CSV table of C-alpha atoms and ligand atoms in Angstrom, one decimal:
chain,number,residue,atom,x,y,z
F,77,UNK,CA,0.2,0.2,0.0
F,78,UNK,CA,1.8,3.3,-0.9
F,79,UNK,CA,2.2,6.4,1.4
F,80,UNK,CA,-1.0,8.1,0.7
F,81,UNK,CA,-3.1,4.9,1.5
F,82,UNK,CA,-1.6,4.1,4.5
F,83,UNK,CA,-1.9,7.4,6.0
F,84,UNK,CA,-5.6,7.6,5.0
F,85,UNK,CA,-6.1,4.3,6.8
F,86,UNK,CA,-4.4,5.4,9.9
F,87,UNK,CA,-6.5,8.8,9.9
F,88,UNK,CA,-9.8,6.7,9.0
F,89,UNK,CA,-9.0,4.1,12.1
F,90,UNK,CA,-7.6,7.1,14.2
F,91,UNK,CA,-4.3,5.7,14.8
F,92,UNK,CA,-2.9,8.9,13.3
F,93,UNK,CA,-0.9,10.8,16.0
F,94,UNK,CA,-2.2,14.2,16.0
F,95,UNK,CA,0.0,17.5,16.9
F,96,UNK,CA,-1.5,20.7,17.3
F,97,UNK,CA,1.3,23.8,16.8
F,98,UNK,CA,-0.2,26.8,18.7
F,99,UNK,CA,-2.6,26.4,21.7
F,100,UNK,CA,-4.4,29.6,21.5
F,101,UNK,CA,-8.2,30.5,20.9
F,102,UNK,CA,-8.0,28.3,17.9
F,103,UNK,CA,-5.6,25.5,18.5
F,104,UNK,CA,-6.7,24.2,21.7
F,105,UNK,CA,-10.4,24.2,20.7
F,106,UNK,CA,-9.1,22.0,17.7
F,107,UNK,CA,-6.9,19.8,19.8
F,108,UNK,CA,-9.9,19.1,22.4
F,109,UNK,CA,-12.3,18.6,19.5
F,110,UNK,CA,-9.9,15.9,17.5
F,111,UNK,CA,-8.9,14.3,21.0
F,112,UNK,CA,-12.8,13.7,21.8
F,113,UNK,CA,-13.0,12.5,18.5
F,114,UNK,CA,-10.6,9.6,19.5
F,115,UNK,CA,-7.6,10.6,18.0
F,116,UNK,CA,-4.3,10.9,20.5
F,117,UNK,CA,-3.3,14.8,20.4
F,118,UNK,CA,-0.3,16.1,21.3
F,119,UNK,CA,-0.5,19.9,21.7
F,120,UNK,CA,2.5,22.3,21.4
F,121,UNK,CA,3.2,25.6,22.5
F,122,UNK,CA,6.4,27.6,23.6
F,123,UNK,CA,4.3,29.3,26.4
F,124,UNK,CA,5.3,27.3,29.6
F,125,UNK,CA,2.1,28.7,31.3
F,126,UNK,CA,-0.1,27.2,28.9
F,127,UNK,CA,1.5,23.8,28.9
F,128,UNK,CA,1.6,23.8,32.7
F,129,UNK,CA,-2.2,24.5,32.8
F,130,UNK,CA,-3.0,21.6,30.4
F,131,UNK,CA,-0.9,19.3,32.3
F,132,UNK,CA,-2.9,20.0,35.4
F,133,UNK,CA,-6.4,19.5,33.3
F,134,UNK,CA,-7.1,23.1,33.3
F,135,UNK,CA,-8.4,25.3,30.3
F,136,UNK,CA,-7.5,29.0,29.8
F,137,UNK,CA,-9.8,29.5,26.7
F,138,UNK,CA,-13.4,30.8,27.4
F,139,UNK,CA,-14.9,28.1,24.9
F,140,UNK,CA,-12.7,25.2,26.3
F,141,UNK,CA,-14.4,23.8,29.5
F,142,UNK,CA,-11.9,22.7,32.0
F,143,UNK,CA,-13.7,19.7,32.6
F,144,UNK,CA,-13.1,18.6,29.1
F,145,UNK,CA,-9.4,19.3,29.5
F,146,UNK,CA,-9.1,17.5,32.5
F,147,UNK,CA,-11.2,14.3,31.2
F,148,UNK,CA,-9.0,13.9,27.7
F,149,UNK,CA,-5.9,14.5,30.0
F,150,UNK,CA,-6.5,12.0,32.4
F,151,UNK,CA,-7.6,9.5,29.5
F,152,UNK,CA,-4.1,10.0,28.0
F,153,UNK,CA,-6.0,11.4,24.8
F,154,UNK,CA,-4.5,14.7,25.4
F,155,UNK,CA,-0.8,15.9,26.3
F,156,UNK,CA,1.0,19.1,26.1
F,157,UNK,CA,4.5,20.1,25.6
F,158,UNK,CA,6.9,22.7,24.7
F,159,UNK,CA,9.3,20.6,22.9
F,160,UNK,CA,8.7,20.6,19.0
F,161,UNK,CA,10.6,17.2,19.0
F,162,UNK,CA,7.3,15.7,19.9
F,163,UNK,CA,6.6,16.1,16.2
F,164,UNK,CA,8.8,13.1,15.2
F,165,UNK,CA,6.0,10.6,16.4
F,166,UNK,CA,3.2,12.9,14.7
F,167,UNK,CA,1.4,11.7,11.5
F,168,UNK,CA,-1.0,14.7,11.1
F,169,UNK,CA,0.0,18.2,12.2
F,170,UNK,CA,-2.3,21.4,12.4
F,171,UNK,CA,-0.6,24.9,12.7
F,172,UNK,CA,-2.8,27.3,14.5
F,173,UNK,CA,-0.3,30.1,15.5
F,174,UNK,CA,-0.8,33.9,15.1
F,175,UNK,CA,-0.7,36.1,12.3
F,176,UNK,CA,-0.7,39.6,13.4
F,177,UNK,CA,0.1,42.6,11.6
F,178,UNK,CA,3.5,44.5,12.3
F,179,UNK,CA,3.5,48.3,13.4
F,180,UNK,CA,3.9,49.1,9.7
F,181,UNK,CA,0.7,47.4,8.8
F,182,UNK,CA,2.6,44.5,6.8
F,183,UNK,CA,2.0,41.0,7.7
F,184,UNK,CA,3.9,39.3,10.1
F,185,UNK,CA,4.7,35.8,9.3
F,186,UNK,CA,7.3,35.1,12.0
F,187,UNK,CA,5.2,32.7,13.9
F,188,UNK,CA,4.7,30.7,11.1
F,189,UNK,CA,8.2,30.7,9.9
F,190,UNK,CA,9.1,29.6,13.2
F,191,UNK,CA,7.1,26.7,13.6
F,192,UNK,CA,7.5,25.6,10.0
F,193,UNK,CA,11.5,25.5,10.4
F,194,UNK,CA,10.8,23.5,13.6
F,195,UNK,CA,8.4,21.3,11.8
F,196,UNK,CA,10.7,20.8,9.0
F,197,UNK,CA,13.1,19.0,11.3
F,198,UNK,CA,10.7,16.2,11.8
F,199,UNK,CA,9.4,15.8,8.8
F,200,UNK,CA,8.7,12.1,7.6
F,201,UNK,CA,7.1,10.3,4.9
F,202,UNK,CA,3.4,9.5,5.7
F,203,UNK,CA,2.6,13.1,7.0
F,204,UNK,CA,-0.3,15.8,6.7
F,205,UNK,CA,0.2,19.1,7.5
F,206,UNK,CA,-2.6,21.7,7.5
F,207,UNK,CA,-2.2,25.3,8.2
F,208,UNK,CA,-5.2,27.1,10.0
F,209,UNK,CA,-3.8,30.6,10.6
F,210,UNK,CA,-5.0,33.4,8.5
F,211,UNK,CA,-3.0,34.6,5.8
F,212,UNK,CA,-2.6,35.8,2.5
F,213,UNK,CA,-3.2,33.6,-0.7
F,214,UNK,CA,-0.2,31.7,-1.8
F,215,UNK,CA,1.4,31.4,1.8
F,216,UNK,CA,1.1,27.8,2.0
F,217,UNK,CA,2.4,27.3,-1.2
F,218,UNK,CA,5.2,29.7,-1.3
F,219,UNK,CA,6.4,29.6,2.4
F,220,UNK,CA,5.5,26.2,3.8
F,221,UNK,CA,6.1,23.9,0.9
F,222,UNK,CA,9.6,24.8,0.2
F,223,UNK,CA,10.6,24.4,3.8
F,224,UNK,CA,8.6,21.1,4.3
F,225,UNK,CA,9.2,19.4,0.9
F,226,UNK,CA,12.3,20.7,-1.1
F,227,UNK,CA,14.6,21.1,1.9
F,228,UNK,CA,13.7,17.8,3.3
F,229,UNK,CA,13.6,15.6,-0.4
F,230,UNK,CA,10.1,15.0,0.5
F,231,UNK,CA,7.6,15.2,-2.4
F,232,UNK,CA,4.3,16.6,-1.7
F,233,UNK,CA,1.2,14.8,-2.5
F,234,UNK,CA,3.2,11.6,-2.6
F,235,UNK,CA,5.4,11.3,0.4
F,236,UNK,CA,3.6,14.5,2.6
F,237,UNK,CA,0.4,16.0,2.3
F,238,UNK,CA,0.0,19.9,2.7
F,239,UNK,CA,-3.2,22.1,2.7
F,240,UNK,CA,-4.9,25.0,4.2
F,241,UNK,CA,-8.0,25.3,6.1
F,242,UNK,CA,-9.2,28.8,7.6
F,243,UNK,CA,-10.2,28.8,11.4
F,244,UNK,CA,-13.6,29.9,11.6
F,245,UNK,CA,-13.4,30.2,15.6
F,246,UNK,CA,-15.9,32.8,17.0
F,247,UNK,CA,-15.0,33.5,20.6
F,248,UNK,CA,-17.8,33.5,23.3
F,249,UNK,CA,-20.2,31.8,20.4
F,250,UNK,CA,-22.0,28.9,21.5
F,251,UNK,CA,-24.3,28.0,18.6
F,252,UNK,CA,-21.4,27.6,16.1
F,253,UNK,CA,-18.5,25.7,17.4
F,254,UNK,CA,-15.2,24.1,16.1
F,255,UNK,CA,-17.2,20.7,15.3
F,256,UNK,CA,-20.3,22.3,13.7
F,257,UNK,CA,-19.0,25.1,11.9
F,258,UNK,CA,-18.5,24.0,8.0
F,259,UNK,CA,-14.7,23.8,7.4
F,260,UNK,CA,-13.2,24.8,3.9
F,261,UNK,CA,-10.1,22.6,3.2
F,262,UNK,CA,-7.7,22.7,0.1
F,263,UNK,CA,-4.4,21.1,-0.8
F,264,UNK,CA,-1.4,21.7,-2.9
F,265,UNK,CA,-2.5,18.6,-4.9
F,266,UNK,CA,-5.5,16.7,-5.4
F,267,UNK,CA,-4.1,14.2,-3.2
F,268,UNK,CA,-3.1,16.7,-0.6
F,269,UNK,CA,-6.9,17.7,-0.5
F,270,UNK,CA,-8.1,14.2,-0.2
F,271,UNK,CA,-5.8,13.3,2.8
F,272,UNK,CA,-6.5,16.5,4.5
F,273,UNK,CA,-10.3,16.3,4.1
F,274,UNK,CA,-10.1,12.8,5.1
F,275,UNK,CA,-8.5,13.7,8.3
F,276,UNK,CA,-11.0,16.6,9.1
F,277,UNK,CA,-13.9,14.6,8.5
F,278,UNK,CA,-12.7,12.2,11.4
F,279,UNK,CA,-13.7,15.1,13.8
F,280,UNK,CA,-15.7,17.8,12.2
F,281,UNK,CA,-19.3,17.5,11.1
F,282,UNK,CA,-18.9,19.4,7.7
F,283,UNK,CA,-15.7,19.6,5.5
F,284,UNK,CA,-15.9,21.6,2.3
F,285,UNK,CA,-13.1,20.4,-0.1
F,286,UNK,CA,-11.6,23.3,-2.4
F,287,UNK,CA,-9.3,22.4,-5.5
F,288,UNK,CA,-6.2,24.5,-3.9
F,289,UNK,CA,-4.6,25.7,-0.8
F,290,UNK,CA,-5.2,29.2,-2.4
F,291,UNK,CA,-9.0,29.0,-2.9
F,292,UNK,CA,-9.0,28.0,0.8
F,293,UNK,CA,-6.9,31.1,1.8
F,294,UNK,CA,-9.0,33.4,-0.3
F,295,UNK,CA,-12.0,32.3,0.8
F,296,UNK,CA,-11.2,33.2,4.7
F,297,UNK,CA,-10.1,36.5,3.4
F,298,UNK,CA,-13.8,36.9,1.4
F,299,UNK,CA,-15.4,36.1,4.4
F,300,UNK,CA,-13.6,38.8,7.0
F,301,UNK,CA,-13.1,41.5,4.1
F,302,UNK,CA,-16.9,41.1,3.5
F,303,UNK,CA,-17.6,42.1,7.4
F,304,UNK,CA,-14.8,44.6,7.5
F,305,UNK,CA,-16.2,46.6,4.3
F,306,UNK,CA,-20.0,46.4,5.3
F,307,UNK,CA,-19.0,47.8,8.9
F,308,UNK,CA,-17.1,50.8,7.1
F,309,UNK,CA,-20.0,51.2,5.0
F,310,UNK,CA,-22.3,51.6,7.8
F,311,UNK,CA,-19.9,53.6,9.9
F,312,UNK,CA,-19.8,56.2,7.1
F,313,UNK,CA,-23.8,55.8,6.9
F,314,UNK,CA,-23.5,57.0,10.5
F,315,UNK,CA,-21.2,59.9,9.7
F,316,UNK,CA,-23.8,60.7,6.9
F,317,UNK,CA,-26.7,60.7,8.9
F,318,UNK,CA,-25.1,62.8,11.8
F,319,UNK,CA,-24.6,65.8,8.9
F,320,UNK,CA,-28.3,65.2,7.4
F,321,UNK,CA,-29.8,64.8,11.1
F,322,UNK,CA,-31.4,61.5,10.6
F,323,UNK,CA,-31.1,58.6,13.0
F,324,UNK,CA,-28.6,56.1,11.5
F,325,UNK,CA,-30.0,53.3,13.7
F,326,UNK,CA,-33.5,53.8,12.6
F,327,UNK,CA,-32.2,53.8,9.2
F,328,UNK,CA,-30.7,50.6,9.8
F,329,UNK,CA,-33.5,48.9,11.4
F,330,UNK,CA,-35.7,50.0,8.7
F,331,UNK,CA,-33.8,48.4,5.9
F,332,UNK,CA,-33.2,45.5,8.0
F,333,UNK,CA,-37.1,45.0,7.5
F,334,UNK,CA,-36.1,43.8,3.9
F,335,UNK,CA,-36.1,40.0,3.9
F,336,UNK,CA,-33.9,39.3,1.1
F,337,UNK,CA,-30.8,40.9,-0.6
F,338,UNK,CA,-29.8,42.8,2.8
F,339,UNK,CA,-27.6,41.9,5.9
F,340,UNK,CA,-27.9,44.0,9.0
F,341,UNK,CA,-24.7,45.7,10.3
F,342,UNK,CA,-24.3,48.3,12.8
F,343,UNK,CA,-21.9,51.3,13.4
F,344,UNK,CA,-19.8,51.4,16.3
F,345,UNK,CA,-16.5,53.1,17.6
F,346,UNK,CA,-14.1,51.3,15.4
F,347,UNK,CA,-13.3,47.7,14.6
F,348,UNK,CA,-11.6,45.4,17.0
F,349,UNK,CA,-10.8,41.6,17.4
F,350,UNK,CA,-8.2,39.4,16.1
F,351,UNK,CA,-9.8,38.9,12.6
F,352,UNK,CA,-11.7,41.4,11.1
F,353,UNK,CA,-9.6,44.4,11.3
F,354,UNK,CA,-6.1,42.3,10.1
F,355,UNK,CA,-7.3,39.8,7.7
F,356,UNK,CA,-8.2,41.9,4.9
F,357,UNK,CA,-4.9,44.0,5.2
F,358,UNK,CA,-3.2,40.5,4.2
F,359,UNK,CA,-5.0,40.7,1.2
F,360,UNK,CA,-4.2,44.4,0.3
F,361,UNK,CA,-0.7,43.9,0.9
F,362,UNK,CA,-0.3,40.8,-1.1
F,363,UNK,CA,-2.0,42.7,-4.1
F,364,UNK,CA,0.2,45.7,-3.6
F,365,UNK,CA,3.0,43.4,-4.1
F,366,UNK,CA,1.1,42.7,-7.5
F,367,UNK,CA,1.0,46.2,-8.4
F,368,UNK,CA,-2.7,46.4,-7.6
F,369,UNK,CA,-4.7,48.5,-5.2
F,370,UNK,CA,-7.6,47.1,-3.2
F,371,UNK,CA,-9.5,50.1,-3.0
F,372,UNK,CA,-12.3,48.7,-1.3
F,373,UNK,CA,-10.3,47.6,1.8
F,374,UNK,CA,-8.2,50.5,2.1
F,375,UNK,CA,-11.0,52.8,1.9
F,376,UNK,CA,-13.1,50.9,4.6
F,377,UNK,CA,-10.0,50.7,6.6
F,378,UNK,CA,-9.7,54.4,6.4
F,379,UNK,CA,-13.2,54.8,7.6
F,380,UNK,CA,-13.1,52.3,10.3
F,381,UNK,CA,-9.8,53.7,11.6
F,382,UNK,CA,-11.2,57.0,12.0
F,383,UNK,CA,-14.1,56.2,13.9
F,384,UNK,CA,-12.6,56.5,17.3
F,385,UNK,CA,-11.4,60.1,16.5
F,386,UNK,CA,-15.1,60.6,15.4
F,387,UNK,CA,-16.3,59.5,18.9
F,388,UNK,CA,-13.8,61.5,20.8
F,389,UNK,CA,-15.5,64.8,18.9
F,390,UNK,CA,-18.6,63.4,20.1
F,391,UNK,CA,-17.6,63.5,23.6
F,392,UNK,CA,-16.3,67.2,22.9
F,393,UNK,CA,-19.7,68.0,21.7
F,394,UNK,CA,-21.2,66.3,24.7
F,395,UNK,CA,-19.3,68.4,27.1
F,396,UNK,CA,-19.3,71.6,25.0
F,397,UNK,CA,-23.1,71.2,25.5
F,398,UNK,CA,-22.6,71.6,29.3
F,399,UNK,CA,-20.1,74.1,28.9
F,400,UNK,CA,-17.2,72.2,29.9
F,401,UNK,CA,-13.7,71.5,28.1
F,402,UNK,CA,-12.5,67.6,27.4
F,403,UNK,CA,-9.6,68.8,29.4
F,404,UNK,CA,-9.8,68.2,32.6
F,405,UNK,CA,-13.2,66.4,32.4
F,406,UNK,CA,-13.6,63.3,33.8
F,407,UNK,CA,-14.7,60.9,31.2
F,408,UNK,CA,-16.0,57.4,32.1
F,409,UNK,CA,-15.6,54.8,29.2
F,410,UNK,CA,-18.1,51.9,29.8
F,411,UNK,CA,-17.2,48.3,28.1
F,412,UNK,CA,-13.3,48.0,26.4
F,413,UNK,CA,-13.4,44.4,25.2
F,414,UNK,CA,-13.8,44.5,21.3
F,415,UNK,CA,-17.0,43.1,21.4
F,416,UNK,CA,-19.9,42.7,23.9
F,417,UNK,CA,-20.0,40.0,26.5
F,418,UNK,CA,-16.4,38.6,26.0
F,419,UNK,CA,-13.3,39.1,27.8
F,420,UNK,CA,-10.9,40.0,24.6
F,421,UNK,CA,-9.3,43.5,24.4
F,422,UNK,CA,-7.4,42.8,21.0
F,423,UNK,CA,-7.5,45.8,18.8
F,424,UNK,CA,-10.3,47.1,20.7
F,425,UNK,CA,-11.3,50.7,19.4
F,426,UNK,CA,-11.7,51.3,23.2
F,427,UNK,CA,-7.9,52.0,23.5
F,428,UNK,CA,-7.8,54.1,20.8
F,429,UNK,CA,-10.6,56.4,22.1
F,430,UNK,CA,-9.1,56.3,25.7
F,431,UNK,CA,-5.8,57.5,24.1
F,432,UNK,CA,-7.5,60.1,22.1
F,433,UNK,CA,-9.0,61.8,25.0
F,434,UNK,CA,-6.0,61.6,27.4
F,435,UNK,CA,-4.1,63.4,24.7
F,436,UNK,CA,-6.7,66.1,24.9
F,437,UNK,CA,-6.2,66.4,28.9
F,438,UNK,CA,-9.5,64.4,29.8
F,439,UNK,CA,-9.0,62.4,33.0
F,440,UNK,CA,-10.1,59.0,31.7
F,441,UNK,CA,-11.3,55.9,33.6
F,442,UNK,CA,-13.1,52.9,32.3
F,443,UNK,CA,-15.3,50.0,33.6
F,444,UNK,CA,-15.5,46.5,31.9
F,445,UNK,CA,-16.9,43.7,34.0
F,446,UNK,CA,-14.7,41.2,31.8
F,447,UNK,CA,-11.4,43.3,31.7
F,448,UNK,CA,-10.0,44.2,35.1
F,449,UNK,CA,-7.0,46.3,33.8
F,450,UNK,CA,-5.6,47.9,30.7
F,451,UNK,CA,-1.6,47.9,30.2
F,452,UNK,CA,-0.8,49.8,27.0
F,453,UNK,CA,2.3,51.5,26.2
F,454,UNK,CA,0.6,55.1,26.5
F,455,UNK,CA,-1.5,54.2,29.8
F,456,UNK,CA,-2.3,51.7,32.4
F,457,UNK,CA,-5.8,51.8,34.2
F,458,UNK,CA,-7.7,49.6,36.2
F,459,UNK,CA,-11.4,49.0,35.7
F,460,UNK,CA,-13.3,51.2,38.3
F,461,UNK,CA,-14.6,49.1,41.4
F,462,UNK,CA,-17.8,51.0,42.0
F,463,UNK,CA,-19.4,51.3,38.6
F,464,UNK,CA,-22.6,53.8,39.6
F,465,UNK,CA,-20.1,56.2,41.6
F,466,UNK,CA,-18.0,56.3,38.7
F,467,UNK,CA,-21.1,57.1,36.5
F,468,UNK,CA,-22.2,59.8,38.9
F,469,UNK,CA,-19.0,61.3,39.1
F,470,UNK,CA,-18.1,61.3,35.5
F,471,UNK,CA,-18.7,64.7,33.3
F,472,UNK,CA,-19.4,62.4,30.5
F,473,UNK,CA,-20.0,58.7,30.1
F,474,UNK,CA,-19.0,56.9,26.9
F,475,UNK,CA,-20.7,53.7,26.1
F,476,UNK,CA,-18.0,51.7,23.9
F,477,UNK,CA,-18.8,48.3,24.4
F,478,UNK,CA,-22.3,47.4,25.2
F,479,UNK,CA,-22.1,44.5,27.5
F,480,UNK,CA,-25.3,43.0,28.6
F,481,UNK,CA,-24.4,43.0,32.2
F,482,UNK,CA,-25.1,46.6,32.3
F,483,UNK,CA,-28.2,48.2,33.5
F,484,UNK,CA,-28.6,50.9,31.0
F,485,UNK,CA,-31.9,52.5,32.5
F,486,UNK,CA,-30.0,53.1,35.9
F,487,UNK,CA,-26.8,54.5,34.0
F,488,UNK,CA,-29.0,56.8,32.1
F,489,UNK,CA,-30.9,58.0,35.0
F,490,UNK,CA,-27.4,58.6,36.9
F,491,UNK,CA,-25.0,60.0,34.4
F,492,UNK,CA,-24.8,63.6,33.7
F,493,UNK,CA,-24.4,63.1,29.5
F,494,UNK,CA,-23.7,60.0,27.8
F,495,UNK,CA,-22.2,59.2,24.4
F,496,UNK,CA,-23.6,56.0,23.2
F,497,UNK,CA,-21.7,54.5,20.4
F,498,UNK,CA,-23.9,51.5,20.1
F,499,UNK,CA,-27.4,52.3,20.6
F,500,UNK,CA,-27.5,50.7,24.0
F,501,UNK,CA,-29.6,52.9,25.2
F,502,UNK,CA,-32.1,52.5,22.4
F,503,UNK,CA,-33.6,55.0,19.9
F,504,UNK,CA,-36.2,56.3,22.7
F,505,UNK,CA,-33.3,58.3,23.9
F,506,UNK,CA,-33.2,60.0,20.3
F,507,UNK,CA,-34.3,63.2,21.7
F,508,UNK,CA,-33.0,63.2,25.3
F,509,UNK,CA,-31.0,66.2,25.5
F,510,UNK,CA,-28.1,64.3,27.6
F,511,UNK,CA,-27.8,61.8,25.2
F,512,UNK,CA,-25.5,61.8,22.1
F,513,UNK,CA,-25.6,59.0,19.9
F,514,UNK,CA,-23.5,57.7,16.6
H,81,LIG,N1,-18.5,45.4,14.5
H,81,LIG,C1,-19.3,46.5,14.2
H,81,LIG,N2,-20.5,46.3,13.5
H,81,LIG,C2,-21.0,45.3,13.2
H,81,LIG,C3,-20.5,43.8,13.4
H,81,LIG,C4,-18.9,44.2,14.1
H,81,LIG,O1,-18.9,47.6,14.8
H,81,LIG,O2,-22.4,45.1,12.6
H,81,LIG,C5,-17.4,45.5,15.2
H,81,LIG,C6,-17.3,44.9,16.5
H,81,LIG,O3,-17.8,45.5,17.6
H,81,LIG,C7,-15.9,44.1,16.6
H,81,LIG,C8,-15.5,44.1,15.2
H,81,LIG,O4,-16.4,45.1,14.4
H,81,LIG,O5,-15.0,45.2,17.2
H,81,LIG,C9,-15.5,42.7,14.9
H,81,LIG,O6,-16.6,42.0,15.1
H,81,LIG,P1,-17.3,40.5,14.7
H,81,LIG,O7,-18.5,40.6,15.0
H,81,LIG,O8,-16.7,40.4,13.2
H,81,LIG,O9,-16.5,39.6,15.6
H,81,LIG,P2,-15.1,38.9,15.3
H,81,LIG,O10,-13.7,39.7,15.1
H,81,LIG,O11,-15.0,38.0,16.9
H,81,LIG,O12,-15.3,38.0,14.2
H,81,LIG,C10,-15.4,36.7,14.2
H,81,LIG,C11,-15.1,36.4,12.9
H,81,LIG,N3,-14.7,34.9,12.9
H,81,LIG,C12,-13.6,34.5,12.2
H,81,LIG,O13,-12.8,35.3,11.8
H,81,LIG,C13,-13.1,32.8,12.6
H,81,LIG,C14,-15.9,36.5,12.1
H,81,LIG,O14,-15.8,35.8,10.7
H,81,LIG,C15,-17.6,36.1,12.4
H,81,LIG,O15,-18.4,36.3,11.1
H,81,LIG,C16,-17.8,36.9,13.5
H,81,LIG,O16,-16.9,36.5,14.6
H,81,LIG,C17,-19.2,36.8,14.1
H,81,LIG,O17,-20.1,36.3,12.9
H,81,LIG,O18,-19.7,36.9,15.2
């Protein structure tokens, strides 16, 4: 039996040893799902704290229950190590490392490059490798293949199999999970697509095979660019409606009554998170290298990046209404996580709003039930311990993230004035003189 069919047999009977490189919000759910499905999984991550926690049977990811980790570790289904040498025994490897942006706005592939260099040391015939990290089209073929194939004399599609499958993890979501969210996967060759899809079908409910790794890479970028551009559109609608004296929230609700051909997005203080503000810039960066300007992405990014400043101006208008200046005023920011009811601060526009207000001399504090403190280069702040006394003391309260924990009626009653960037107070406050809305 040839290498491909031997590997397929091990994947189908789940005797294949699975390795997951990177145990963050994508890697740990992936590792537990494949372990639950019956594979023996070893998680590899350079962060000792993560490995120690997992060895003790503890989860550090909101969506992965500690009881599940404990049970899988106890059963010997899930192991964890910082040592990449564990890859020597692996048959199926999933790469789930971060793909952030550099300060320059260019893609930072350093995490992919470092784990690929390690993986190349342990490559052997009969391995399948799948990259999950969001990246520009061509990364799997141009970056991983040379290191995993050419440098090891292994022939892709015969000795080893290489594919891309975009992660679709939405932190905090309970309806769509790693197991039931349809998973797109595409290989360097047809045999790579076949082997990798066989592996994934051993644990995931719906696996959608596409003809190449580039199609899979681009599908993910379309998904998230679609969101980023539509959020940019409604943010610009908010600015235009403000100029026109029209309630943008009522406009959007009215448009959303259309049962077809429309998808509701809402304006906000900017674009946060680990995906939406970042992934599209991987695409525009790649196209620039091909002398093409991805105008929609660049325009939407410009609009979204301008929203924190737009909000800071709203705060200035609200204070001006009380004949107060920004300088010296006490501003309370409510909600700093990048979206409601989660504890993730990555790329949160709240950080930009706070920075801008502080630059104008305002005295800024924040409250967030999920985030106890903020440690940025420009400032460090603790979440205020007593919410309502802080609301009462503030010259202006700014709702940046509309966590469902807040009792907005009480905040409305107590605050001197409120800038509501999420329509958290509802359109009934449209004519309330102390409420300023996007
Ligand atoms: N946002 C708006 N207006 C909107 C929607 C979002 O301002 O109408 C803002 C949010 O406040 C946040 C940012 O955009 O700051 C991103 O929001 P998001 O809802 O897209 O949340 P994410 O970043 O967690 O997106 C994830 C994505 N999942 C993956 O990339 C695997 C995205 O593809 C999902 O569609 C999204 O969750 C989801 O549907 O919740």
